[in-house]
Amino acid sequence: MFKKIKWLAGFYRPFPGALVILLLLTPIHAAVFMVQPIILKYIFDLVEEGQATLPSHLQFLLAASRYLELGEIAGAALMWFIFGAVLLVLYIFLQGTRAWMNIRLEWAFRQQAFNAATGKGPDFFNKFRTGDLLTRMTDDVAEKLSWFACSGIWRFFEALCLVAFGLVMMVSLNPKLTLYTAAPLPLLVIIFMKTASLLQTRFDRLQKKISALNNVIESCFSGIRVVKAYNRQRMWRGKFADSIGERRNAEIDAVKSWAMIESLYWYVPQLGIIAVLLAGGYMAIYGDVTIGDFVAFESYVFFLVFPMFDIGHFLVKGRQSAVSIGRLMEIEKYPPMVPENGKKNGKVEFAAINFNRVSFKFDDGDRELVNGIEFRAGKGETIALVGKVGSGKSWVINLLTRLADPTDGDIRLDNRPLIEIPLESYRAIMGYVPQEPILFSGTIEENIRFGNGDLDADRLNQVIKLAQLDSLIENSADGVKTKIGVRGLNVSGGEKQRISIARALVRDPRILLLDDCTSALDADTEERLWDSLEKVMPEMTCFIVTHRPKTLRRASQILLFDEGRIIARGTHDDLLTSSEVYCELYSRSELKEQVGAE
């Protein structure tokens, strides 16, 4: 629990002014609020007995009435209204500060969780599914944590101040009657101790069921075309119904527990009101207390009901928020596969990339995805990676992008270990096109620019021509402003690949990584693409995963992979004469291309 408190306290550091205001103003407001019953006592005693006195430390409240030379009752009424106005101003300022902090903290929670998630590696996204992450960054933050983080905590602090000041004032009026009033309070402590673990368990179960439901929704909508093509709508409706039913049951269990416990926190303090009515009324009848004392005491007990409810509400919401804090901390604590190694610092130049007995496997895996590979790629070379599915080609690309670092051996850039180069600086010289083109909702131009806001129109047109996107732009009514839909729904597979290639080229990269990204292009388009790229590639080192015959013939060096190892290497002509495996792969690819052309 201490770690969660420390985590939450860290978000207050950027707001020292608001923190000081809340620390100072909360007890001041509570102290001023608890003076009200004393003023009521003064007014009632004044009306009942014709005379009354305020405590010496409150005599200044009568200054306005004395200045205006008002009668005692009129002066008391003026004092009441002035006091109420001051209390209202304090309340509005305090509430405004809390609301301001609520919004700032909610933004900070979301931003930190998002920043943490985007810094993780592929293993993180294998463990945390998209729907679960969305739940943590939305429901956990907005519904469970943002209000509690400020208003919940400071209302609890204010409630403690109100109870403390109230009890002190009640003891000063009548210790015996105070004892009757405070008798039910230990029951609240017992209730909390008995119910804390139950609340924790049920709130944790609820958040997991919400994540599971969001995962079902995200999976169905992401693959809606496959769902409809295989006529599996009914199956997914059933999955959704089961998941939402489980969430409903978890929600009902949590609400039942919450309602029961909050009801107890609401009704137990009201026993104090009954005690005042019975004991205080009896004492007032027999003259042990004045009518003013009785009214003041009844006011104090009534005023303490809501603070006691706030204390109970804090304890319940605290358990719920602790679950959400734990879920956000789980994201942050998950170790990144690749450390940041400092900030961007100038442009990285290179002449060669060396793989020195590089191996990689997941921490919880026993299979080497890449196993002891060695090769050198010089500046301006084109390295083709070939092999059957699952042979380790794409993981070499992942290691080059530093989505992961080797578990054994090292990769060097001009004899400098890659892990020693600042990550941002290294990736600034890289262009990457994944195996499955990833496009974002927006226009063609926005997807090509991808954050490069200072890109001029000439450079944009240049990469459009290089990526063979001319025909798409010319045949679109809005040109580069054409919207491509969610995940590029409105463009074909080949057009997605060409937009992804343009996005990689727009950065003028020194290292270009193409992970089987021309598979949806026809042979002629791919040939024109490589003709265009060769004009800008003398200074660019290119790694490409491919089986396309024309591309393989252009490669400076071909690496043949099998089960994570390089089993053959050389130029296209060398491998045709030295490797039966390569000949078989090449012949099969060439046959497919010829059949496709016919």
Coordinates of C-alpha atoms in Angstrom, one line a residue:
M1 CA 0.0 0.0 0.0
F2 CA 2.9 2.4 0.8
K3 CA 4.2 2.0 -2.8
K4 CA 0.8 3.0 -4.2
I5 CA 0.6 6.0 -1.9
K6 CA 4.1 7.0 -3.0
W7 CA 3.1 6.5 -6.7
L8 CA 0.1 8.8 -6.3
A9 CA 2.0 11.4 -4.3
G10 CA 4.4 11.8 -7.3
F11 CA 1.7 13.3 -9.4
Y12 CA 1.3 16.2 -7.0
R13 CA 4.9 17.4 -7.5
P14 CA 4.1 19.6 -10.6
F15 CA 1.4 21.4 -8.6
P16 CA 3.0 22.7 -5.4
G17 CA 0.7 25.8 -5.4
A18 CA -2.5 23.8 -5.5
L19 CA -1.1 21.4 -2.8
V20 CA -0.3 24.3 -0.5
I21 CA -3.8 25.8 -1.0
L22 CA -5.5 22.5 -0.2
L23 CA -3.3 21.8 2.8
L24 CA -4.0 25.3 4.3
L25 CA -7.5 26.0 3.1
T26 CA -9.0 22.6 4.0
P27 CA -8.5 22.9 7.8
I28 CA -9.4 26.6 7.7
H29 CA -12.7 25.9 6.0
A30 CA -13.4 23.1 8.5
A31 CA -12.6 25.3 11.5
V32 CA -14.8 28.2 10.1
F33 CA -17.6 25.7 9.3
M34 CA -17.7 24.3 12.9
V35 CA -18.1 27.8 14.3
Q36 CA -21.7 27.9 12.9
P37 CA -23.3 26.0 15.9
I38 CA -21.7 28.4 18.4
I39 CA -23.3 31.3 16.5
L40 CA -26.6 29.5 16.6
K41 CA -26.2 28.9 20.3
Y42 CA -25.6 32.7 20.7
I43 CA -28.8 33.6 18.7
F44 CA -31.0 31.1 20.5
D45 CA -29.8 32.0 24.0
L46 CA -30.2 35.7 23.0
V47 CA -33.8 35.1 22.0
E48 CA -34.7 32.7 24.9
E49 CA -33.0 34.5 27.7
G50 CA -32.6 38.1 26.4
Q51 CA -28.9 38.0 26.7
A52 CA -25.9 35.9 25.5
T53 CA -22.2 36.0 25.1
L54 CA -19.8 34.8 22.4
P55 CA -16.5 33.2 23.4
S56 CA -13.8 35.8 23.6
H57 CA -12.0 34.5 20.5
L58 CA -15.2 35.1 18.5
Q59 CA -16.0 38.5 19.7
F60 CA -14.6 40.1 16.6
L61 CA -17.7 38.7 14.7
L62 CA -19.8 41.4 16.4
A63 CA -17.6 44.2 15.1
A64 CA -19.9 45.1 12.1
S65 CA -23.0 45.3 14.3
R66 CA -21.3 47.5 16.9
Y67 CA -20.0 49.8 14.2
L68 CA -23.5 50.1 12.7
E69 CA -25.0 50.4 16.2
L70 CA -27.5 47.7 15.6
G71 CA -29.6 46.0 18.3
E72 CA -28.3 42.6 19.6
I73 CA -30.8 40.5 17.6
A74 CA -30.3 42.5 14.4
G75 CA -26.5 42.4 15.0
A76 CA -26.7 38.6 15.5
A77 CA -28.6 38.2 12.2
L78 CA -26.1 40.4 10.3
M79 CA -23.2 38.4 11.8
W80 CA -24.9 35.2 10.6
F81 CA -25.2 36.4 7.0
I82 CA -21.7 37.8 6.9
F83 CA -20.4 34.6 8.3
G84 CA -22.3 32.6 5.7
A85 CA -21.0 34.7 2.9
V86 CA -17.4 34.1 4.0
L87 CA -18.0 30.4 4.4
L88 CA -19.5 30.3 0.8
V89 CA -16.5 32.0 -0.7
L90 CA -14.1 29.6 1.1
Y91 CA -16.2 26.6 -0.1
I92 CA -16.3 27.8 -3.8
F93 CA -12.5 28.4 -3.8
L94 CA -11.8 25.1 -2.2
Q95 CA -14.1 23.1 -4.5
G96 CA -12.7 24.9 -7.6
T97 CA -9.2 24.0 -6.6
R98 CA -10.2 20.3 -6.2
A99 CA -12.0 20.3 -9.6
W100 CA -8.9 21.8 -11.3
M101 CA -6.7 19.2 -9.7
N102 CA -9.1 16.4 -10.7
I103 CA -8.8 17.3 -14.4
R104 CA -5.0 17.7 -14.2
L105 CA -4.4 14.4 -12.4
E106 CA -6.7 12.5 -14.8
W107 CA -4.7 13.8 -17.8
A108 CA -1.4 13.0 -16.0
F109 CA -2.5 9.4 -15.2
R110 CA -3.6 8.8 -18.8
Q111 CA -0.4 10.3 -20.3
Q112 CA 1.9 8.4 -18.0
A113 CA 0.2 5.1 -18.7
F114 CA 0.3 5.7 -22.4
N115 CA 3.9 6.8 -22.4
A116 CA 4.8 3.6 -20.4
A117 CA 2.9 1.3 -22.8
T118 CA 4.5 2.8 -25.9
G119 CA 8.0 2.3 -24.5
K120 CA 7.5 -1.5 -24.1
G121 CA 8.5 -4.3 -26.5
P122 CA 6.6 -7.0 -28.3
D123 CA 6.4 -9.2 -25.2
F124 CA 4.4 -6.6 -23.4
F125 CA 1.7 -6.5 -26.1
N126 CA 1.6 -10.3 -26.1
K127 CA 0.7 -10.2 -22.4
F128 CA -1.6 -7.1 -22.3
R129 CA -4.2 -7.2 -25.0
T130 CA -5.5 -4.0 -26.6
G131 CA -8.9 -4.2 -24.8
D132 CA -7.3 -4.6 -21.4
L133 CA -5.0 -1.6 -22.0
L134 CA -7.9 0.6 -23.1
T135 CA -9.7 -0.4 -19.9
R136 CA -6.8 0.6 -17.8
M137 CA -6.4 3.9 -19.5
T138 CA -10.1 4.8 -19.6
D139 CA -12.2 3.1 -17.0
D140 CA -9.5 2.6 -14.3
V141 CA -8.5 6.3 -14.7
A142 CA -11.7 8.2 -15.3
E143 CA -14.3 6.1 -13.5
K144 CA -12.2 4.8 -10.6
L145 CA -9.2 7.0 -9.9
S146 CA -9.4 10.6 -11.1
W147 CA -12.0 11.8 -8.6
F148 CA -10.5 9.9 -5.7
A149 CA -7.0 11.1 -6.4
C150 CA -7.9 14.7 -5.4
S151 CA -11.5 15.2 -4.3
G152 CA -11.7 11.9 -2.5
I153 CA -8.5 12.3 -0.6
W154 CA -9.1 16.0 0.3
R155 CA -12.7 15.4 1.3
F156 CA -11.4 12.7 3.6
F157 CA -8.9 15.2 5.1
E158 CA -11.6 17.8 5.4
A159 CA -13.9 15.2 7.1
L160 CA -11.2 14.4 9.6
C161 CA -10.7 18.1 10.4
L162 CA -14.5 18.5 10.7
V163 CA -14.7 15.6 13.1
A164 CA -11.7 16.8 15.2
F165 CA -12.9 20.4 15.4
G166 CA -16.5 19.3 16.0
L167 CA -15.5 17.0 18.9
V168 CA -13.4 19.7 20.5
M169 CA -16.3 22.2 20.3
M170 CA -18.8 19.6 21.6
V171 CA -16.5 18.7 24.5
S172 CA -16.2 22.4 25.4
L173 CA -20.0 22.6 25.5
N174 CA -20.8 19.4 27.4
P175 CA -18.4 16.4 27.8
K176 CA -21.1 14.1 29.0
L177 CA -23.3 14.6 26.0
T178 CA -20.3 14.3 23.7
L179 CA -19.7 10.8 25.1
Y180 CA -23.2 9.7 24.2
T181 CA -22.8 11.1 20.7
A182 CA -19.4 9.6 19.9
A183 CA -20.3 6.1 21.2
P184 CA -21.3 4.6 17.8
L185 CA -18.0 5.7 16.1
P186 CA -15.9 2.6 17.0
L187 CA -18.4 0.5 15.0
L188 CA -17.2 2.2 11.8
V189 CA -13.6 1.1 12.4
I190 CA -14.8 -2.5 13.0
I191 CA -16.9 -2.4 9.8
F192 CA -14.0 -1.3 7.7
M193 CA -11.6 -3.9 9.1
K194 CA -14.1 -6.7 8.4
T195 CA -14.9 -5.6 4.9
A196 CA -11.6 -4.4 3.4
S197 CA -10.5 -7.6 1.8
L198 CA -14.0 -8.3 0.4
L199 CA -14.1 -5.0 -1.4
Q200 CA -10.5 -5.4 -2.7
T201 CA -11.4 -8.9 -4.2
R202 CA -14.7 -7.8 -5.8
F203 CA -13.3 -4.6 -7.3
D204 CA -10.3 -6.4 -8.8
R205 CA -12.6 -9.0 -10.3
L206 CA -14.8 -6.3 -11.8
Q207 CA -11.9 -4.6 -13.5
K208 CA -10.7 -7.9 -15.0
K209 CA -14.2 -8.6 -16.4
I210 CA -14.4 -5.1 -17.9
S211 CA -11.0 -5.7 -19.6
A212 CA -12.2 -9.1 -20.9
L213 CA -15.3 -7.5 -22.4
N214 CA -13.3 -4.8 -24.1
N215 CA -11.0 -7.5 -25.5
V216 CA -14.0 -9.3 -27.1
I217 CA -15.3 -6.1 -28.6
E218 CA -11.9 -5.1 -30.0
S219 CA -11.1 -8.6 -31.4
C220 CA -14.5 -8.8 -33.2
F221 CA -14.4 -5.3 -34.7
S222 CA -10.7 -5.6 -35.8
G223 CA -11.5 -8.8 -37.6
I224 CA -15.0 -7.9 -38.7
R225 CA -14.4 -8.8 -42.4
V226 CA -13.2 -12.3 -41.4
V227 CA -16.1 -12.7 -39.0
K228 CA -18.6 -11.9 -41.8
A229 CA -16.8 -13.9 -44.5
Y230 CA -16.9 -17.0 -42.4
N231 CA -20.5 -16.2 -41.2
R232 CA -19.5 -16.3 -37.6
Q233 CA -21.6 -13.3 -36.4
R234 CA -23.8 -15.6 -34.2
M235 CA -20.7 -17.1 -32.5
W236 CA -19.3 -13.6 -31.6
R237 CA -22.7 -12.5 -30.4
G238 CA -22.6 -15.4 -28.0
K239 CA -19.1 -14.5 -26.9
F240 CA -20.2 -10.9 -26.3
A241 CA -23.3 -12.0 -24.4
D242 CA -21.3 -14.3 -22.2
S243 CA -18.7 -11.6 -21.5
I244 CA -21.1 -8.9 -20.8
G245 CA -23.1 -11.2 -18.5
E246 CA -19.9 -11.9 -16.5
R247 CA -19.2 -8.2 -16.3
R248 CA -22.8 -7.6 -15.1
N249 CA -22.6 -10.2 -12.4
A250 CA -19.2 -8.7 -11.2
E251 CA -20.7 -5.2 -11.3
I252 CA -23.7 -6.3 -9.2
D253 CA -21.5 -8.1 -6.7
A254 CA -19.3 -5.0 -6.3
V255 CA -22.2 -2.6 -6.1
K256 CA -24.0 -4.8 -3.5
S257 CA -20.9 -4.7 -1.3
W258 CA -20.4 -1.0 -1.8
A259 CA -24.0 -0.2 -1.1
M260 CA -24.1 -2.3 2.1
I261 CA -20.9 -0.8 3.5
E262 CA -21.8 2.8 2.6
S263 CA -25.2 2.4 4.1
L264 CA -23.7 1.3 7.4
Y265 CA -21.4 4.3 7.3
W266 CA -24.4 6.5 6.6
Y267 CA -26.7 5.1 9.3
V268 CA -24.3 4.4 12.2
P269 CA -23.5 8.1 12.8
Q270 CA -27.2 8.9 12.9
L271 CA -27.3 6.9 16.2
G272 CA -25.5 10.0 17.5
I273 CA -28.5 12.2 16.5
I274 CA -30.9 9.9 18.4
A275 CA -28.6 10.1 21.4
V276 CA -28.6 13.9 21.4
L277 CA -32.4 14.0 21.0
L278 CA -32.9 11.6 23.9
A279 CA -30.1 12.6 26.3
G280 CA -29.9 16.2 25.2
G281 CA -33.6 16.7 25.3
Y282 CA -33.8 15.3 28.8
M283 CA -30.9 17.5 30.0
A284 CA -32.6 20.6 28.4
I285 CA -35.9 19.8 30.2
Y286 CA -34.2 19.6 33.6
G287 CA -32.0 22.7 33.0
D288 CA -28.7 21.0 32.7
V289 CA -28.1 22.6 29.3
T290 CA -29.6 25.7 27.7
I291 CA -31.8 25.6 24.6
G292 CA -28.8 27.2 22.7
D293 CA -26.6 24.3 23.9
F294 CA -29.1 21.8 22.7
V295 CA -29.5 23.4 19.3
A296 CA -25.7 23.7 18.9
F297 CA -25.2 20.1 19.9
E298 CA -27.9 18.9 17.5
S299 CA -26.2 21.0 14.8
Y300 CA -22.8 19.5 15.5
V301 CA -24.1 16.0 15.3
F302 CA -26.0 16.7 12.1
F303 CA -22.9 18.4 10.6
L304 CA -20.8 15.3 11.5
V305 CA -23.1 12.8 9.7
F306 CA -21.8 13.9 6.3
P307 CA -18.1 13.9 7.2
M308 CA -18.5 10.4 8.6
F309 CA -20.1 9.4 5.4
D310 CA -17.2 10.9 3.5
I311 CA -14.8 8.9 5.7
G312 CA -16.7 5.7 4.8
H313 CA -16.9 6.7 1.1
F314 CA -13.1 7.3 1.2
L315 CA -12.4 3.9 2.6
V316 CA -14.6 2.2 0.1
K317 CA -13.3 4.2 -2.9
G318 CA -9.8 3.9 -1.6
R319 CA -10.0 0.1 -2.0
Q320 CA -11.4 0.5 -5.5
S321 CA -8.8 3.1 -6.5
A322 CA -6.0 0.9 -5.0
V323 CA -7.0 -1.8 -7.5
S324 CA -6.8 0.7 -10.4
I325 CA -3.5 2.1 -9.2
G326 CA -2.1 -1.4 -9.0
R327 CA -3.3 -2.0 -12.6
L328 CA -1.5 1.2 -13.8
M329 CA 1.6 0.4 -11.9
E330 CA 1.6 -3.1 -13.5
I331 CA 2.0 -1.4 -16.9
E332 CA 4.8 0.9 -15.7
K333 CA 6.7 -1.8 -13.9
Y334 CA 6.8 -4.2 -16.8
P335 CA 10.4 -4.1 -18.0
P336 CA 11.0 -2.8 -21.5
M337 CA 12.9 -5.1 -23.8
V338 CA 15.0 -2.2 -25.0
P339 CA 16.5 0.5 -22.6
E340 CA 16.4 4.1 -23.9
N341 CA 20.1 4.9 -23.4
G342 CA 19.7 8.6 -23.2
K343 CA 18.2 11.3 -25.5
K344 CA 18.8 12.2 -29.1
N345 CA 22.2 13.7 -29.6
G346 CA 23.1 14.7 -33.1
K347 CA 23.0 12.7 -36.3
V348 CA 24.4 9.1 -36.3
E349 CA 26.7 8.2 -39.2
F350 CA 27.8 4.7 -40.1
A351 CA 29.7 2.7 -42.6
A352 CA 28.8 -0.8 -41.7
I353 CA 26.6 -3.0 -39.5
N354 CA 28.0 -6.1 -37.9
F355 CA 26.2 -9.0 -36.3
N356 CA 28.5 -10.9 -34.0
R357 CA 27.1 -14.3 -33.0
V358 CA 23.7 -12.8 -32.3
S359 CA 21.0 -14.9 -30.6
F360 CA 17.6 -14.0 -29.3
K361 CA 14.8 -15.7 -27.3
F362 CA 12.1 -14.6 -25.0
D363 CA 12.8 -14.8 -21.2
D364 CA 10.1 -17.4 -20.8
G365 CA 10.8 -19.3 -24.0
D366 CA 13.2 -22.2 -24.7
R367 CA 13.4 -21.8 -28.5
E368 CA 16.1 -19.6 -30.0
L369 CA 14.3 -17.4 -32.5
V370 CA 17.7 -16.2 -33.8
N371 CA 20.7 -18.4 -33.1
G372 CA 24.3 -17.4 -33.4
I373 CA 24.1 -15.4 -36.7
E374 CA 27.0 -13.5 -38.1
F375 CA 27.2 -11.2 -41.1
R376 CA 28.4 -7.7 -42.2
A377 CA 26.4 -5.2 -44.2
G378 CA 28.4 -2.3 -45.7
K379 CA 27.1 1.1 -46.6
G380 CA 24.9 1.1 -49.7
E381 CA 24.5 -2.7 -49.8
T382 CA 21.2 -4.5 -50.2
I383 CA 20.9 -7.5 -48.0
A384 CA 18.1 -10.0 -48.8
L385 CA 16.9 -12.4 -46.1
V386 CA 15.2 -15.5 -47.3
G387 CA 13.9 -18.7 -45.8
K388 CA 10.7 -20.5 -45.0
V389 CA 8.1 -19.1 -42.6
G390 CA 9.3 -19.0 -39.0
S391 CA 13.0 -19.3 -39.9
G392 CA 14.0 -16.0 -38.0
K393 CA 14.1 -13.4 -40.8
S394 CA 11.6 -11.0 -39.3
W395 CA 13.4 -11.2 -35.9
V396 CA 16.6 -10.0 -37.5
I397 CA 14.6 -7.0 -38.7
N398 CA 13.2 -6.6 -35.2
L399 CA 16.7 -6.6 -33.7
L400 CA 17.8 -4.1 -36.3
T401 CA 15.0 -1.7 -35.3
R402 CA 15.8 -2.4 -31.7
L403 CA 12.3 -3.5 -30.9
A404 CA 14.3 -6.1 -29.0
D405 CA 18.0 -6.5 -28.1
P406 CA 20.0 -9.7 -28.5
T407 CA 20.1 -12.1 -25.5
D408 CA 23.5 -13.2 -26.6
G409 CA 26.2 -11.6 -28.9
D410 CA 25.9 -8.0 -30.1
I411 CA 25.1 -5.8 -33.1
R412 CA 27.6 -3.1 -33.8
L413 CA 27.3 0.1 -35.8
D414 CA 30.9 1.0 -37.0
N415 CA 32.4 -1.1 -34.2
R416 CA 30.2 0.6 -31.6
P417 CA 27.7 -1.6 -29.8
L418 CA 24.2 -0.7 -30.9
I419 CA 22.9 -0.7 -27.3
E420 CA 25.3 2.2 -26.5
I421 CA 23.8 4.5 -29.1
P422 CA 20.8 6.6 -27.9
L423 CA 17.7 5.0 -29.2
E424 CA 16.1 8.1 -30.6
S425 CA 19.3 9.0 -32.5
Y426 CA 19.6 5.6 -34.0
R427 CA 16.0 5.3 -35.1
A428 CA 16.2 8.8 -36.7
I429 CA 18.4 7.3 -39.4
M430 CA 16.1 4.4 -40.1
G431 CA 13.1 3.7 -42.3
Y432 CA 10.9 0.7 -41.5
V433 CA 8.1 -1.0 -43.4
P434 CA 6.6 -3.9 -41.4
Q435 CA 5.3 -7.2 -42.9
E436 CA 1.7 -6.1 -42.4
P437 CA 1.4 -2.4 -43.5
I438 CA 0.0 -0.3 -40.6
L439 CA -1.9 2.7 -41.7
F440 CA -3.8 5.2 -39.4
S441 CA -7.1 6.9 -39.9
G442 CA -6.6 10.1 -41.9
T443 CA -5.4 11.1 -45.3
I444 CA -2.7 9.7 -47.6
E445 CA -0.6 12.7 -46.9
E446 CA -1.0 12.4 -43.1
N447 CA 0.1 8.8 -43.3
I448 CA 3.2 9.6 -45.4
R449 CA 4.2 12.6 -43.3
F450 CA 3.6 10.7 -40.0
G451 CA 4.6 13.6 -37.8
N452 CA 7.1 15.2 -40.2
G453 CA 5.2 18.5 -40.2
D454 CA 8.1 20.5 -41.8
L455 CA 8.2 18.3 -44.9
D456 CA 8.0 20.5 -48.0
A457 CA 5.7 19.7 -51.0
D458 CA 8.7 18.9 -53.3
R459 CA 10.0 16.2 -51.0
L460 CA 6.4 14.8 -50.5
N461 CA 6.0 14.6 -54.3
Q462 CA 9.4 13.0 -54.7
V463 CA 8.7 10.1 -52.3
I464 CA 5.2 9.6 -53.8
K465 CA 6.9 9.0 -57.2
L466 CA 9.6 6.8 -55.6
A467 CA 7.0 4.6 -53.9
Q468 CA 5.0 4.3 -57.2
L469 CA 1.9 6.1 -55.7
D470 CA 1.4 8.4 -58.7
S471 CA -1.5 6.5 -60.1
L472 CA -3.3 6.3 -56.8
I473 CA -3.0 10.0 -56.2
E474 CA -4.0 10.9 -59.8
N475 CA -7.1 8.6 -59.7
S476 CA -8.3 10.0 -56.3
A477 CA -10.6 12.9 -56.3
D478 CA -8.9 14.6 -53.4
G479 CA -5.4 13.6 -54.3
V480 CA -3.1 13.3 -51.3
K481 CA -5.9 14.6 -49.1
T482 CA -7.9 11.4 -49.8
K483 CA -9.1 9.7 -46.6
I484 CA -8.1 6.1 -46.4
G485 CA -10.5 5.0 -43.6
V486 CA -9.7 3.0 -40.4
R487 CA -6.5 1.0 -40.9
G488 CA -6.5 1.8 -44.6
L489 CA -9.9 0.2 -45.3
N490 CA -10.4 2.2 -48.5
V491 CA -7.2 1.2 -50.2
S492 CA -5.9 -2.1 -51.6
G493 CA -3.1 -4.3 -50.1
G494 CA -0.6 -3.1 -52.6
E495 CA -1.5 0.6 -52.1
K496 CA -1.1 0.1 -48.3
Q497 CA 2.4 -1.3 -48.9
R498 CA 3.3 1.6 -51.2
I499 CA 2.0 4.2 -48.7
S500 CA 4.1 2.5 -46.0
I501 CA 7.2 2.6 -48.2
A502 CA 6.6 6.3 -48.9
R503 CA 6.4 6.9 -45.1
A504 CA 9.7 5.1 -44.7
L505 CA 11.4 7.0 -47.5
V506 CA 10.2 10.5 -46.4
R507 CA 12.7 10.5 -43.6
D508 CA 15.6 10.1 -46.0
P509 CA 16.9 7.1 -44.0
R510 CA 20.4 5.7 -44.0
I511 CA 19.1 2.2 -43.1
L512 CA 16.0 0.9 -44.8
L513 CA 14.3 -2.2 -43.4
L514 CA 11.6 -3.8 -45.6
D515 CA 10.0 -6.9 -44.1
D516 CA 8.3 -8.7 -47.0
C517 CA 6.6 -5.4 -47.8
T518 CA 6.2 -5.9 -51.6
S519 CA 4.3 -9.2 -51.5
A520 CA 1.1 -7.5 -52.6
L521 CA 2.7 -5.6 -55.5
D522 CA 2.7 -7.0 -59.0
A523 CA 6.0 -7.8 -60.6
D524 CA 6.1 -4.8 -62.9
T525 CA 5.2 -2.3 -60.1
E526 CA 7.9 -3.9 -57.9
E527 CA 10.4 -3.6 -60.7
R528 CA 9.7 0.1 -61.2
L529 CA 9.9 0.6 -57.4
W530 CA 13.4 -0.9 -57.3
D531 CA 14.5 1.1 -60.3
S532 CA 13.4 4.3 -58.5
L533 CA 15.0 3.2 -55.2
E534 CA 18.4 2.5 -56.8
K535 CA 18.6 6.2 -57.7
V536 CA 18.5 7.1 -54.0
M537 CA 20.1 4.0 -52.5
P538 CA 23.9 4.5 -53.1
E539 CA 24.1 6.0 -49.6
M540 CA 21.4 3.7 -48.1
T541 CA 21.8 0.3 -46.6
C542 CA 18.8 -1.9 -47.3
F543 CA 17.6 -5.0 -45.5
I544 CA 14.8 -6.8 -47.2
V545 CA 12.8 -10.0 -46.4
T546 CA 11.6 -11.3 -49.7
H547 CA 11.2 -14.3 -52.0
R548 CA 10.6 -12.3 -55.2
P549 CA 13.0 -13.5 -57.9
K550 CA 13.7 -10.0 -59.5
T551 CA 14.4 -8.6 -56.0
L552 CA 16.8 -11.4 -55.1
R553 CA 18.8 -10.9 -58.3
R554 CA 19.4 -7.2 -57.3
A555 CA 20.7 -8.1 -53.8
S556 CA 24.4 -7.5 -52.9
Q557 CA 24.2 -10.4 -50.5
I558 CA 21.6 -13.0 -49.7
L559 CA 21.3 -14.7 -46.3
L560 CA 19.4 -18.0 -46.3
F561 CA 17.8 -18.8 -42.9
D562 CA 16.5 -22.0 -41.3
E563 CA 15.4 -22.4 -37.7
G564 CA 17.0 -19.1 -36.7
R565 CA 20.4 -19.9 -38.3
I566 CA 22.1 -18.7 -41.5
I567 CA 22.6 -21.9 -43.5
A568 CA 23.9 -20.3 -46.7
R569 CA 25.0 -16.9 -47.9
G570 CA 26.3 -15.2 -51.1
T571 CA 25.0 -13.6 -54.2
H572 CA 22.1 -14.9 -56.2
D573 CA 24.4 -16.6 -58.7
D574 CA 26.5 -18.1 -56.0
L575 CA 23.6 -19.7 -54.2
L576 CA 22.1 -21.1 -57.3
T577 CA 25.2 -23.3 -57.7
S578 CA 25.9 -23.9 -54.0
S579 CA 22.6 -24.3 -52.2
E580 CA 19.9 -26.8 -53.1
V581 CA 17.5 -25.3 -50.5
Y582 CA 17.9 -21.8 -52.1
C583 CA 17.4 -23.3 -55.6
E584 CA 14.2 -24.9 -54.5
L585 CA 12.9 -21.7 -52.9
Y586 CA 13.9 -19.6 -55.9
S587 CA 12.3 -22.0 -58.4
R588 CA 9.1 -22.2 -56.5
S589 CA 8.9 -18.3 -56.2
E590 CA 9.7 -18.0 -59.9
L591 CA 7.0 -20.5 -60.8
K592 CA 4.4 -18.6 -58.7
E593 CA 5.3 -15.4 -60.4
Q594 CA 5.0 -16.8 -63.9
V595 CA 1.7 -18.4 -63.1
G596 CA 0.5 -15.1 -61.6
A597 CA 1.6 -13.2 -64.7
E598 CA -0.4 -15.6 -66.9

